[in-house]
Coordinates of N, CA and C in Angstrom, one line a residue:
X1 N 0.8 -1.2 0.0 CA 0.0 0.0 0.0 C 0.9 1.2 0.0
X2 N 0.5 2.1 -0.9 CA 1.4 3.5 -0.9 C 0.9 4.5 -0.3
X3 N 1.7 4.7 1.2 CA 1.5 5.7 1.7 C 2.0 7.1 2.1
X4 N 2.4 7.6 0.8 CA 3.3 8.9 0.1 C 2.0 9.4 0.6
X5 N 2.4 11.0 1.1 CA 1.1 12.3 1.2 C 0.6 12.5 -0.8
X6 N -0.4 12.6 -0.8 CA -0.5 13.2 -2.3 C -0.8 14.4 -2.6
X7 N 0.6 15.0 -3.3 CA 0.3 16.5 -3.2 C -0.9 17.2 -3.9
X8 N -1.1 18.4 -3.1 CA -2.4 18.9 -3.3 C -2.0 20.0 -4.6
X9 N -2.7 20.3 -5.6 CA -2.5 21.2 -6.6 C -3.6 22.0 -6.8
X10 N -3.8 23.1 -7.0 CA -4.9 23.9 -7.4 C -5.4 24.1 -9.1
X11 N -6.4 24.6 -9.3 CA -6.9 24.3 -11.2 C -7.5 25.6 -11.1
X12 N -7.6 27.0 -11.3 CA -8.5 28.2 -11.0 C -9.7 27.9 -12.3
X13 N -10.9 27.7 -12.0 CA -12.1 27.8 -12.2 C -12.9 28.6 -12.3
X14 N -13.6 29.2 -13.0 CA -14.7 30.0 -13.2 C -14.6 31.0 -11.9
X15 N -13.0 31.7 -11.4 CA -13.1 32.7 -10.5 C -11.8 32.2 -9.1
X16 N -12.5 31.1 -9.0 CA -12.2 30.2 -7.9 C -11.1 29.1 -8.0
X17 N -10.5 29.0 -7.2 CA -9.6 27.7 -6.8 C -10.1 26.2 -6.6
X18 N -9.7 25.6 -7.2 CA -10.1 23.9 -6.9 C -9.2 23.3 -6.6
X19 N -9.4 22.5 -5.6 CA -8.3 21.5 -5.5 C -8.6 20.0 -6.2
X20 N -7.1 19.9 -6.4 CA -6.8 18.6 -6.8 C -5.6 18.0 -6.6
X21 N -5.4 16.7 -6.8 CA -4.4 16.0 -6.4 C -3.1 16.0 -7.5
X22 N -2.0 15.5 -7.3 CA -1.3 15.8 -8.0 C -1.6 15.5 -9.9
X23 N -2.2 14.5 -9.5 CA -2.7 14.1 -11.0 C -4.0 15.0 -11.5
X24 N -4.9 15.6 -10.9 CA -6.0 16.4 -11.1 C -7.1 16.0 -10.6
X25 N -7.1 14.6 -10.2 CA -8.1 14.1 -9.8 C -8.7 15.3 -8.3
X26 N -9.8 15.4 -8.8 CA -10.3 16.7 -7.4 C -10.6 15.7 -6.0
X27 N -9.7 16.7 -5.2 CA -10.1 16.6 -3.5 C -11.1 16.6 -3.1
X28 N -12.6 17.1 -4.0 CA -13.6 17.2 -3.1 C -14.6 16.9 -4.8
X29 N -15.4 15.9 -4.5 CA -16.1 15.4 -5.5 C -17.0 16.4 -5.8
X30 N -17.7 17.3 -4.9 CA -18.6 18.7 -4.8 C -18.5 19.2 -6.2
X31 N -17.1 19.7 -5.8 CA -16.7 21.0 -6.8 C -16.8 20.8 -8.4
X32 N -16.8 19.3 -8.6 CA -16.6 19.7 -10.3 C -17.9 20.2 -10.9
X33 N -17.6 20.6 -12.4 CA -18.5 21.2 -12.7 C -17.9 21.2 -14.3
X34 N -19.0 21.8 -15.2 CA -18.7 21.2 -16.7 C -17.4 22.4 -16.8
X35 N -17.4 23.8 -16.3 CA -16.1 24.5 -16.1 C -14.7 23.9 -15.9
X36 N -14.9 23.3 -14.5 CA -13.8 22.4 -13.9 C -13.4 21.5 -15.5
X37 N -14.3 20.6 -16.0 CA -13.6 19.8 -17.2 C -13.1 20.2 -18.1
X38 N -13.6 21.8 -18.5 CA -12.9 22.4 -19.8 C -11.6 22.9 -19.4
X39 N -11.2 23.5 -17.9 CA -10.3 24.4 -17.6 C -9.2 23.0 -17.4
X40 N -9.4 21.8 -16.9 CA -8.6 20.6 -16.8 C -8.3 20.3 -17.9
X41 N -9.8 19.8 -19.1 CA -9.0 19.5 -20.5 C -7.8 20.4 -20.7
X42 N -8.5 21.6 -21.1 CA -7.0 23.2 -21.5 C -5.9 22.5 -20.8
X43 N -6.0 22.3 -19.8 CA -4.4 22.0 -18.9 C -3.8 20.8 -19.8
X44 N -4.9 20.0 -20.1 CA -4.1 18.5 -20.2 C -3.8 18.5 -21.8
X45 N -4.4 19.5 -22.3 CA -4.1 19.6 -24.1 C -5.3 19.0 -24.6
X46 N -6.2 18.9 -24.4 CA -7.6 18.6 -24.9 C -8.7 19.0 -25.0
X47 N -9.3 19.0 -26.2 CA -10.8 20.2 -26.7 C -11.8 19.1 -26.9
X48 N -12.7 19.8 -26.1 CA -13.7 18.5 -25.5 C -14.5 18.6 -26.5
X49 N -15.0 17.8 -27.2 CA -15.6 17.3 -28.4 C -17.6 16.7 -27.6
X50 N -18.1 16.9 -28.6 CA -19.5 16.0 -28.0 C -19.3 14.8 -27.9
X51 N -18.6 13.6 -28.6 CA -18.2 12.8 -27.6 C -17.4 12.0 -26.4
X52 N -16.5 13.5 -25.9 CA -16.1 13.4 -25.2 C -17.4 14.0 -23.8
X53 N -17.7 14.7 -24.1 CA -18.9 14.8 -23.1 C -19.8 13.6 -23.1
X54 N -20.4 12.9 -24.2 CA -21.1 11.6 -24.2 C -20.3 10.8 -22.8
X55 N -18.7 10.5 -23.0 CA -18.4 9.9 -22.1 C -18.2 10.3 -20.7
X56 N -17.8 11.3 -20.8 CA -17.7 12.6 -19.2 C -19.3 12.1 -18.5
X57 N -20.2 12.1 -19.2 CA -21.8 12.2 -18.4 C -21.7 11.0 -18.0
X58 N -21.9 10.0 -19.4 CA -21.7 8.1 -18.7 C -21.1 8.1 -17.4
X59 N -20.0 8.7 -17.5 CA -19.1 8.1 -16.2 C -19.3 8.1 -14.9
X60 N -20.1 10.0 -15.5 CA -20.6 10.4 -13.6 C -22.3 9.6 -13.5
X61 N -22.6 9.5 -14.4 CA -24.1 9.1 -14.3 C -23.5 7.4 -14.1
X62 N -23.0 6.3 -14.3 CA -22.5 5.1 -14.0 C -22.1 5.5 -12.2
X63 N -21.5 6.5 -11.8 CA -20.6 6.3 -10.3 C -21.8 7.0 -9.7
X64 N -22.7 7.7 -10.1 CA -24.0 8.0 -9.4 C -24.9 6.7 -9.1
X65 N -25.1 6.2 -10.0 CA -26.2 4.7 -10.0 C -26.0 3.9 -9.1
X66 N -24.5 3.2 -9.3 CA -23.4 2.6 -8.7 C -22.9 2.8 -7.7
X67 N -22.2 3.8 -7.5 CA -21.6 4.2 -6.3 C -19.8 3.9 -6.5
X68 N -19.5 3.2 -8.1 CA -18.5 2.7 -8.5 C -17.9 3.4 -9.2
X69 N -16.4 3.4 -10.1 CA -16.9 3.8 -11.8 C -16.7 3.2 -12.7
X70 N -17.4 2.9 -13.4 CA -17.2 1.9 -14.5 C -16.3 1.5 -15.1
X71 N -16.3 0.2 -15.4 CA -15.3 -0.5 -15.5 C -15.0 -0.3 -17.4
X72 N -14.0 -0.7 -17.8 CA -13.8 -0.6 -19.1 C -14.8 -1.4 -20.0
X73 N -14.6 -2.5 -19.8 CA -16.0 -3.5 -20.2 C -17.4 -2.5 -20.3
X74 N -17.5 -2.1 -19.1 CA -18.9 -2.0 -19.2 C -18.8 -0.7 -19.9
X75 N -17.7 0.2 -20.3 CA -17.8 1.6 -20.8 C -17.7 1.1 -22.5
X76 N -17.4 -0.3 -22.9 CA -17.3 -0.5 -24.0 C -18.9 -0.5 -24.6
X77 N -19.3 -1.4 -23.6 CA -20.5 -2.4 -24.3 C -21.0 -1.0 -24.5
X78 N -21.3 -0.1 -23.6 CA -22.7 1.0 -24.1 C -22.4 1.6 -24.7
X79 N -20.9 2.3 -25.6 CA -20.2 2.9 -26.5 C -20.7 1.8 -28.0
X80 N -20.1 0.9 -27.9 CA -20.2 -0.1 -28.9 C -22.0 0.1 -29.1
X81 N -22.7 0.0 -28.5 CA -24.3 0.2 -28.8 C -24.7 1.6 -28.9
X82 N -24.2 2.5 -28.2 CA -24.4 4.0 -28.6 C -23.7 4.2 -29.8
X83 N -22.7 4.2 -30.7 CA -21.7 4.9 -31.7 C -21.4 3.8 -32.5
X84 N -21.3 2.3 -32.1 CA -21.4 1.4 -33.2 C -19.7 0.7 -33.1
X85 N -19.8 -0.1 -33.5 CA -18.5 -1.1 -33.2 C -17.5 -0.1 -33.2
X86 N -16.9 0.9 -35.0 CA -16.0 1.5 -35.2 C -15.9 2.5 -34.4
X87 N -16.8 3.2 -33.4 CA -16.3 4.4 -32.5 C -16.3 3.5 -30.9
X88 N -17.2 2.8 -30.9 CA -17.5 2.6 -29.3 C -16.3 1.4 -28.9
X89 N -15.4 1.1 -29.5 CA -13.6 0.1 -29.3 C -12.8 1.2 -28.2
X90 N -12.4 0.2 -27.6 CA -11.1 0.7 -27.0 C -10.2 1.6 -27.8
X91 N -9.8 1.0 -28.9 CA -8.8 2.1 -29.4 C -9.7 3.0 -29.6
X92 N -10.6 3.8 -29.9 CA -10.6 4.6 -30.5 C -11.3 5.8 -28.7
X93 N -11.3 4.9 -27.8 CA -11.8 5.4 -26.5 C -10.5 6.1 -25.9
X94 N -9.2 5.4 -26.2 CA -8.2 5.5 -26.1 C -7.5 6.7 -26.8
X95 N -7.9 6.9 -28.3 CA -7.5 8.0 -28.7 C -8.5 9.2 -28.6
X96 N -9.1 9.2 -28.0 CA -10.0 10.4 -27.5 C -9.6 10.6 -26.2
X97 N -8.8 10.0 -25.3 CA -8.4 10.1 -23.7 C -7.1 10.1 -23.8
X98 N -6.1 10.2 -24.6 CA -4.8 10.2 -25.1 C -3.9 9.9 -23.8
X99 N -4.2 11.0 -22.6 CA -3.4 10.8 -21.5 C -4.2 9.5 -19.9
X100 N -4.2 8.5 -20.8 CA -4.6 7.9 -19.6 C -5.5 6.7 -19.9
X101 N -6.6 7.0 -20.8 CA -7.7 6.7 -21.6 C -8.7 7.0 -20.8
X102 N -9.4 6.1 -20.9 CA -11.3 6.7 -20.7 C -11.2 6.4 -18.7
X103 N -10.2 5.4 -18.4 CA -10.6 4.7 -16.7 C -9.7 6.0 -16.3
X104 N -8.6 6.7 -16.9 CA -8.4 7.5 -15.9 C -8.1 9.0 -16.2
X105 N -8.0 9.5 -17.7 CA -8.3 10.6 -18.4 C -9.8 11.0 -17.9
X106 N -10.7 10.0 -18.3 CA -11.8 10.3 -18.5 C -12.8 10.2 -16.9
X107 N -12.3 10.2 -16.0 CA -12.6 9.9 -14.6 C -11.8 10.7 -14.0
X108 N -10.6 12.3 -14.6 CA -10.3 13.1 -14.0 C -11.0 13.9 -14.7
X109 N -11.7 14.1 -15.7 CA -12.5 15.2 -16.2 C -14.0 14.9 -15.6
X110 N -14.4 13.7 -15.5 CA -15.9 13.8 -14.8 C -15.7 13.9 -13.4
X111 N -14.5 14.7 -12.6 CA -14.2 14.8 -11.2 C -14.8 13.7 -10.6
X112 N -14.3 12.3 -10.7 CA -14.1 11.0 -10.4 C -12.9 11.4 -9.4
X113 N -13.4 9.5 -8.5 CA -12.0 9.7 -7.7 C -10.9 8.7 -8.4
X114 N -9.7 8.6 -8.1 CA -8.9 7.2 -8.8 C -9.5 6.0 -8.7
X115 N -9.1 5.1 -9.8 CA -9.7 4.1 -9.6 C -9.1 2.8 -8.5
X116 N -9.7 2.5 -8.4 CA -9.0 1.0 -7.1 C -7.4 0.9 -8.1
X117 N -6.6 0.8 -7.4 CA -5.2 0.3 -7.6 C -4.2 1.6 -8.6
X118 N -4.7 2.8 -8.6 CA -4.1 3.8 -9.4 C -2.8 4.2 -7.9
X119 N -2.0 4.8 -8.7 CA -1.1 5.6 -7.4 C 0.0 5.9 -8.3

């Protein structure tokens, strides 16, 4: 088990300070907001497209239902039936999440927490 402190970093937002952890993942689930994901894309080199929002909402709406966040499997199958074999694949979930892919690119822009075993 790693137990380094994880440093705290700020993201300025629509005015305001947010915290987050060194990776961006936010300190307080509250705070995000569709601002928080644009001002994080910008940081991370990414222009959020409509289907990058498709997946930003899935995610939070899957860790709302759940209480979990979705697993890859399950972020395939409903991509693959929403957008159709050629968009809803890994690779191509992968090259829309460039830095991380969809479990952990895409679960710091829907102010997600890490997933079990990240560090």
């Amino acid at each position: 088990m790693n137990t380094a402190p994880t440093l705290t970093r700020t993201l300025r937002v629509a005015g305001r300070e947010i915290e987050t952890d060194s990776e961006g993942y936010l300190r307080h689930l509250g705070d995000w907001s569709e601002a928080f994901a644009i001002a994080l894309a910008r940081e991370e080199g990414l222009k959020l497209t409509d289907e990058h929002w498709q997946v930003i909402r899935f995610l939070r709406e899957y860790f709302h239902e759940h209480g979990v966040q979705a697993q890859v499997r399950v972020m395939l199958k409903h991509f693959v039936q929403a957008w159709g074999p050629a968009h809803g694949n890994n690779h191509h979930l992968h090259d829309m999440f460039p830095n991380g892919g969809p479990q952990k690119q895409g679960n710091r822009l829907a102010g997600l927490l890490r997933t079990k075993g990240e560090h």
